[in-house]
XYZ file of C-alpha atoms in Angstrom:
107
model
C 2.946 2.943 19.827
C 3.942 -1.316 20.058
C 4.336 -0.747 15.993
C 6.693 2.254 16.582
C 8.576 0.415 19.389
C 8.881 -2.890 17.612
C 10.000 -1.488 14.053
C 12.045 0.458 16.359
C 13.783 -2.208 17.988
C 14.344 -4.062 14.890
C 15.767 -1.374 13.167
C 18.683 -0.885 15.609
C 18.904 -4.627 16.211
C 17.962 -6.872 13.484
C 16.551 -9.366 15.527
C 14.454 -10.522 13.062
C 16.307 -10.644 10.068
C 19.588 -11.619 12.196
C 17.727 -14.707 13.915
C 15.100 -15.950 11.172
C 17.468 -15.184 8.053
C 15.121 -15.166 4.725
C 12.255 -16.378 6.832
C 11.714 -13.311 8.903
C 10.739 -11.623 5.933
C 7.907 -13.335 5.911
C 6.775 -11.517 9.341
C 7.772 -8.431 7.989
C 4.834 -8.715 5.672
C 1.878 -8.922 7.799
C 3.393 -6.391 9.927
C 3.711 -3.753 7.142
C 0.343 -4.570 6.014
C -0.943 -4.128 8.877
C 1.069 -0.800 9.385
C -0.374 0.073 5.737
C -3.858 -0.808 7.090
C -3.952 1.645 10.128
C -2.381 4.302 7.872
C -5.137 3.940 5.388
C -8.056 4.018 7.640
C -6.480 6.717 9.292
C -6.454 8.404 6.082
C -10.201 7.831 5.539
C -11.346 8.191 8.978
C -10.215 12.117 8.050
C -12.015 12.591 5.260
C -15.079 11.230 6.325
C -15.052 13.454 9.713
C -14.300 16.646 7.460
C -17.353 15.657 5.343
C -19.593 15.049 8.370
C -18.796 17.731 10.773
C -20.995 20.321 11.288
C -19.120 23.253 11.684
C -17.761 23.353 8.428
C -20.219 25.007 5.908
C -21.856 23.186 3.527
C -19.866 25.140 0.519
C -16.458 24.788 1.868
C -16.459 20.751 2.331
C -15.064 20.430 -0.893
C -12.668 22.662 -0.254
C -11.575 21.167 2.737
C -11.417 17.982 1.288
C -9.134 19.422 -1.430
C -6.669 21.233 1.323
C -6.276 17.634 3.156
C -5.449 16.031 -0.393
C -3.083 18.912 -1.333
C -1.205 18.575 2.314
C -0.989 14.979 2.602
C 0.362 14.983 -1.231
C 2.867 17.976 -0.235
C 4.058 15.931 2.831
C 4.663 12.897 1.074
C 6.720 14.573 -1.883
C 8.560 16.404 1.371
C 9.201 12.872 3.171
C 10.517 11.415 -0.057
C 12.829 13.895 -0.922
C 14.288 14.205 2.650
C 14.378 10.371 2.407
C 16.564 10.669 -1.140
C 18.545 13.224 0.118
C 19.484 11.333 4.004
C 19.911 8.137 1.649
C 22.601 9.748 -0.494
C 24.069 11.424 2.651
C 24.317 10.887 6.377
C 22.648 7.605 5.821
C 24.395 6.190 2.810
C 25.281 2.763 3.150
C 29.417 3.995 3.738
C 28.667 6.279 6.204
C 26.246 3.816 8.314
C 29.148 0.376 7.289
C 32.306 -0.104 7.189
C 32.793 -0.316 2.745
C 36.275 -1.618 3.389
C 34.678 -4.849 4.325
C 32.970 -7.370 2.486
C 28.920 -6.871 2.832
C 27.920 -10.016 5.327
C 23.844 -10.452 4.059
C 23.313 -13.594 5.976
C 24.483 -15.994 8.580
């Protein structure tokens, strides 16, 4: 939840980028590291719970295992193409700045 609300904040903001310039990528790193991190385990913790629990028979681990792969693979190609389609739309660069305008990078 601090992740969401902080990459939340900054987002709508820019405090970071605004108020550090080129050195506030340098906290963006860690942070999306560590965001990578907690994804990955996540990720993991999953299959490892599918291949341990008990409930699931014996023959149909693998098949669970499979189903999890196949849905997390389907979501991502979903999240990327709603990601190139909002990029080339409602959240193209126009629509979100003024284009008239010079773009101001940096302070």
């Amino acid at each position: 939840a601090c992740n969401a609300i902080f990459w939340g904040f900054e987002a709508t903001t820019h405090f970071i980028r605004n108020g550090l310039g080129l050195t506030g990528f340098y906290l963006y790193i860690p942070l999306a590291a560590v965001i990578g991190l907690m994804g990955g385990l996540s990720y993991v913790n999953c299959m490892y719970q599918i291949q341990q629990n008990e409930d699931i028979p014996t023959d149909l681990r693998q098949l669970a295992v499979n189903l999890c792969f196949a849905s997390s693979n389907i979501g991502i190609v979903l999240a990327s193409g709603l990601d190139l389609w909002l990029a080339n739309t409602a959240l193209s660069q126009c629509n979100i700045y003024d284009c008239s305008k010079p773009p101001q990078i940096y302070n």
